[in-house]
Amino acid sequence: MKKVVLLGAPVAHSFSPTIQNAAFKEADLDWRYQALEIAPGNLGATLARMREEGWPGANVTIPFKEAVSPLLDEIDPSADRTSAVNTIVNNNGHLVGHNTDLRGFMTDLKAHWQVPSAGPSLILGAGGAARAVAFGLAGEGLDLTFIARSSGRAERLAEDVRRGGAADVATLPWAREFFVNSSSQCILVVNATPLGMMPNIRKSPWPDDLPLPPDAFVYDLVYSPPETRLVQQAHQSGIEAVSGAGMLLEQAALSFELWTGQTAPRERMRAALGKALGRSSAWGKLAGQPNRREVLDA
Ligand code: NAP
């Protein structure tokens, strides 16, 4: 049996083992996906084991997406661009770092919203996932404003995106007045913070007493619960919004394809994720599936 692993800390909450093991089974591969909680300082030793034991690859999550790069043999342009690795492919001991978050985000965003070729967008947060979002949106020609708690982190990200060719990039502090001032004209709001994630489902990055921008589409990267507080706030105001379940699924499918060279069994993966998230009636709508009942019952 071949082993594919998730490297991170913490990893217990992850849906990746459920999604990937369903995919391996569907593809009739004798592979097993296992989440490994890695202590700080043990990342290099785990990668050495991957080389020695011939594991086909790995996913990388918090807090190693940036730290893993120097330990790899090659960085694919997808990861170089974002300075974040979420997938490793083991080519006979030669470890290559990729990033499937960017394509996962853009594919799912485009499945729900017609991305215009210009316009102001607002990104909440400036961490690893915000990087993928920012490079994806900048690549489409959108202007970016980050509202983020750590100004240094936001400025570094803004500078990287500017160097990548983005025209108009601004950063603002995480304070109510900036949510008010920056948002009225914006066409897209993306939450790239963990606010609202299980078990803190009553939290939202958006102040409760402040209207969301009326013409914006809202994308919440948080996927558990399937309908986050932010998505509820948007729907209550008649604003279109989705959570990040579709992105999670697509980045997982792209990782599967990198490891196996096969087309990912997306419907099987979607069904496994739907079950894991609970049979929420919101899930099918969030994942953009008109026939969600059939999918969930698969
Ligand atoms: P990260 O690198 O730790 O970054 C988190 C960002 O959120 C940072 O900017 C952080 O600010 C900010 N933040 C955290 N708590 C906050 C708070 N209470 N108030 C304001 N800002 C806060 O994490 P990440 O990898 O970017 O992930 C962010 C979220 O996206 C997570 O919920 C993750 O599950 C989700 N995600 C979803 C997918 C998907 O496929 N749907 C993929 C990747 C990530 P500081 O820098 O000040 O800490």
mmCIF file of N, CA and C and ligand atoms in Angstrom, residues 62 65 101 125-130 149-150 153 174 192-195 197 221-223 244 247-248 251, ligand 1:
data_model
loop_
_atom_site.group_PDB
_atom_site.id
_atom_site.type_symbol
_atom_site.label_atom_id
_atom_site.label_comp_id
_atom_site.label_asym_id
_atom_site.label_seq_id
_atom_site.Cartn_x
_atom_site.Cartn_y
_atom_site.Cartn_z
ATOM 1 N N ILE A 62 -1.248 24.512 7.377
ATOM 2 C CA ILE A 62 -0.747 25.372 8.459
ATOM 3 C C ILE A 62 0.076 24.548 9.438
ATOM 4 N N LYS A 65 3.203 25.818 5.046
ATOM 5 C CA LYS A 65 3.077 26.090 3.603
ATOM 6 C C LYS A 65 4.238 26.924 3.053
ATOM 7 N N ASP A 101 -4.067 25.605 -4.383
ATOM 8 C CA ASP A 101 -5.084 26.485 -3.778
ATOM 9 C C ASP A 101 -5.540 27.562 -4.764
ATOM 10 N N GLY A 125 -7.839 39.373 5.563
ATOM 11 C CA GLY A 125 -6.755 38.465 5.947
ATOM 12 C C GLY A 125 -5.610 38.554 4.963
ATOM 13 N N ALA A 126 -4.428 38.124 5.429
ATOM 14 C CA ALA A 126 -3.228 38.220 4.582
ATOM 15 C C ALA A 126 -2.312 37.024 4.815
ATOM 16 N N GLY A 127 -2.902 35.867 5.113
ATOM 17 C CA GLY A 127 -2.112 34.664 5.364
ATOM 18 C C GLY A 127 -1.892 33.847 4.101
ATOM 19 N N GLY A 128 -1.624 32.559 4.275
ATOM 20 C CA GLY A 128 -1.294 31.688 3.143
ATOM 21 C C GLY A 128 -2.418 31.607 2.126
ATOM 22 N N ALA A 129 -3.645 31.461 2.599
ATOM 23 C CA ALA A 129 -4.763 31.331 1.660
ATOM 24 C C ALA A 129 -5.017 32.658 0.947
ATOM 25 N N ALA A 130 -4.848 33.773 1.669
ATOM 26 C CA ALA A 130 -5.022 35.088 1.041
ATOM 27 C C ALA A 130 -4.035 35.269 -0.111
ATOM 28 N N ARG A 149 -5.091 42.072 10.088
ATOM 29 C CA ARG A 149 -4.716 42.357 11.470
ATOM 30 C C ARG A 149 -3.235 42.714 11.574
ATOM 31 N N SER A 150 -2.372 41.957 10.864
ATOM 32 C CA SER A 150 -0.928 42.199 10.949
ATOM 33 C C SER A 150 -0.488 43.014 9.746
ATOM 34 N N ARG A 153 2.553 41.705 7.623
ATOM 35 C CA ARG A 153 2.246 40.549 6.767
ATOM 36 C C ARG A 153 1.469 41.003 5.528
ATOM 37 N N TRP A 174 -7.172 46.333 10.388
ATOM 38 C CA TRP A 174 -8.401 45.613 10.729
ATOM 39 C C TRP A 174 -9.185 46.468 11.728
ATOM 40 N N ALA A 192 -10.531 35.431 3.943
ATOM 41 C CA ALA A 192 -9.399 34.493 4.013
ATOM 42 C C ALA A 192 -8.853 34.455 5.435
ATOM 43 N N THR A 193 -9.739 34.662 6.413
ATOM 44 C CA THR A 193 -9.383 34.443 7.821
ATOM 45 C C THR A 193 -10.154 33.215 8.310
ATOM 46 N N PRO A 194 -9.766 32.680 9.468
ATOM 47 C CA PRO A 194 -10.541 31.523 9.986
ATOM 48 C C PRO A 194 -11.806 31.934 10.741
ATOM 49 N N LEU A 195 -12.158 33.210 10.754
ATOM 50 C CA LEU A 195 -13.319 33.647 11.546
ATOM 51 C C LEU A 195 -14.610 33.015 11.012
ATOM 52 N N MET A 197 -15.162 29.699 11.472
ATOM 53 C CA MET A 197 -14.897 28.264 11.312
ATOM 54 C C MET A 197 -15.313 27.504 12.581
ATOM 55 N N LEU A 221 -13.776 31.567 2.394
ATOM 56 C CA LEU A 221 -12.919 30.376 2.281
ATOM 57 C C LEU A 221 -13.218 29.331 3.353
ATOM 58 N N VAL A 222 -13.816 29.777 4.445
ATOM 59 C CA VAL A 222 -14.203 28.816 5.494
ATOM 60 C C VAL A 222 -15.279 27.892 4.919
ATOM 61 N N TYR A 223 -15.141 26.592 5.161
ATOM 62 C CA TYR A 223 -16.072 25.621 4.576
ATOM 63 C C TYR A 223 -16.802 24.789 5.630
ATOM 64 N N GLY A 244 -16.298 27.964 1.248
ATOM 65 C CA GLY A 244 -15.123 27.433 0.549
ATOM 66 C C GLY A 244 -15.116 25.940 0.270
ATOM 67 N N MET A 247 -13.888 25.122 -3.214
ATOM 68 C CA MET A 247 -12.434 25.323 -3.355
ATOM 69 C C MET A 247 -11.689 24.151 -2.739
ATOM 70 N N LEU A 248 -12.150 23.737 -1.563
ATOM 71 C CA LEU A 248 -11.506 22.601 -0.889
ATOM 72 C C LEU A 248 -11.509 21.372 -1.792
ATOM 73 N N GLN A 251 -9.126 21.978 -4.989
ATOM 74 C CA GLN A 251 -7.680 21.892 -4.727
ATOM 75 C C GLN A 251 -7.297 20.445 -4.422
HETATM 76 P P1 NAP B 1 -3.139 31.688 8.012
HETATM 77 O O1 NAP B 1 -1.962 31.611 7.102
HETATM 78 O O2 NAP B 1 -2.973 31.372 9.459
HETATM 79 O O3 NAP B 1 -3.754 33.171 7.863
HETATM 80 C C1 NAP B 1 -4.910 33.555 8.560
HETATM 81 C C2 NAP B 1 -5.196 35.032 8.347
HETATM 82 O O4 NAP B 1 -6.354 35.358 9.130
HETATM 83 C C3 NAP B 1 -4.077 35.954 8.828
HETATM 84 O O5 NAP B 1 -4.110 37.136 8.078
HETATM 85 C C4 NAP B 1 -4.514 36.207 10.268
HETATM 86 O O6 NAP B 1 -3.990 37.392 10.804
HETATM 87 C C5 NAP B 1 -6.000 36.366 10.077
HETATM 88 N N1 NAP B 1 -6.738 36.171 11.315
HETATM 89 C C6 NAP B 1 -6.748 35.078 12.103
HETATM 90 N N2 NAP B 1 -7.558 35.274 13.162
HETATM 91 C C7 NAP B 1 -8.058 36.535 13.033
HETATM 92 C C8 NAP B 1 -8.931 37.325 13.824
HETATM 93 N N3 NAP B 1 -9.478 36.867 14.960
HETATM 94 N N4 NAP B 1 -9.227 38.585 13.398
HETATM 95 C C9 NAP B 1 -8.676 39.063 12.257
HETATM 96 N N5 NAP B 1 -7.825 38.359 11.474
HETATM 97 C C10 NAP B 1 -7.533 37.109 11.859
HETATM 98 O O7 NAP B 1 -4.309 30.727 7.525
HETATM 99 P P2 NAP B 1 -4.683 30.385 5.999
HETATM 100 O O8 NAP B 1 -3.983 29.171 5.557
HETATM 101 O O9 NAP B 1 -4.532 31.625 5.201
HETATM 102 O O10 NAP B 1 -6.227 29.995 6.167
HETATM 103 C C11 NAP B 1 -7.222 30.979 6.415
HETATM 104 C C12 NAP B 1 -8.607 30.325 6.367
HETATM 105 O O11 NAP B 1 -8.862 29.860 5.054
HETATM 106 C C13 NAP B 1 -8.744 29.110 7.290
HETATM 107 O O12 NAP B 1 -10.027 29.125 7.863
HETATM 108 C C14 NAP B 1 -8.605 27.933 6.359
HETATM 109 O O13 NAP B 1 -9.323 26.797 6.814
HETATM 110 C C15 NAP B 1 -9.263 28.505 5.103
HETATM 111 N N6 NAP B 1 -8.773 27.823 3.890
HETATM 112 C C16 NAP B 1 -9.709 27.248 3.106
HETATM 113 C C17 NAP B 1 -9.297 26.602 1.957
HETATM 114 C C18 NAP B 1 -10.332 25.947 1.096
HETATM 115 O O14 NAP B 1 -9.963 25.100 0.265
HETATM 116 N N7 NAP B 1 -11.599 26.325 1.206
HETATM 117 C C19 NAP B 1 -7.937 26.552 1.586
HETATM 118 C C20 NAP B 1 -7.009 27.175 2.423
HETATM 119 C C21 NAP B 1 -7.452 27.816 3.577
HETATM 120 P P3 NAP B 1 -2.567 37.390 11.568
HETATM 121 O O15 NAP B 1 -1.517 37.329 10.506
HETATM 122 O O16 NAP B 1 -2.595 38.658 12.332
HETATM 123 O O17 NAP B 1 -2.571 36.168 12.466
#
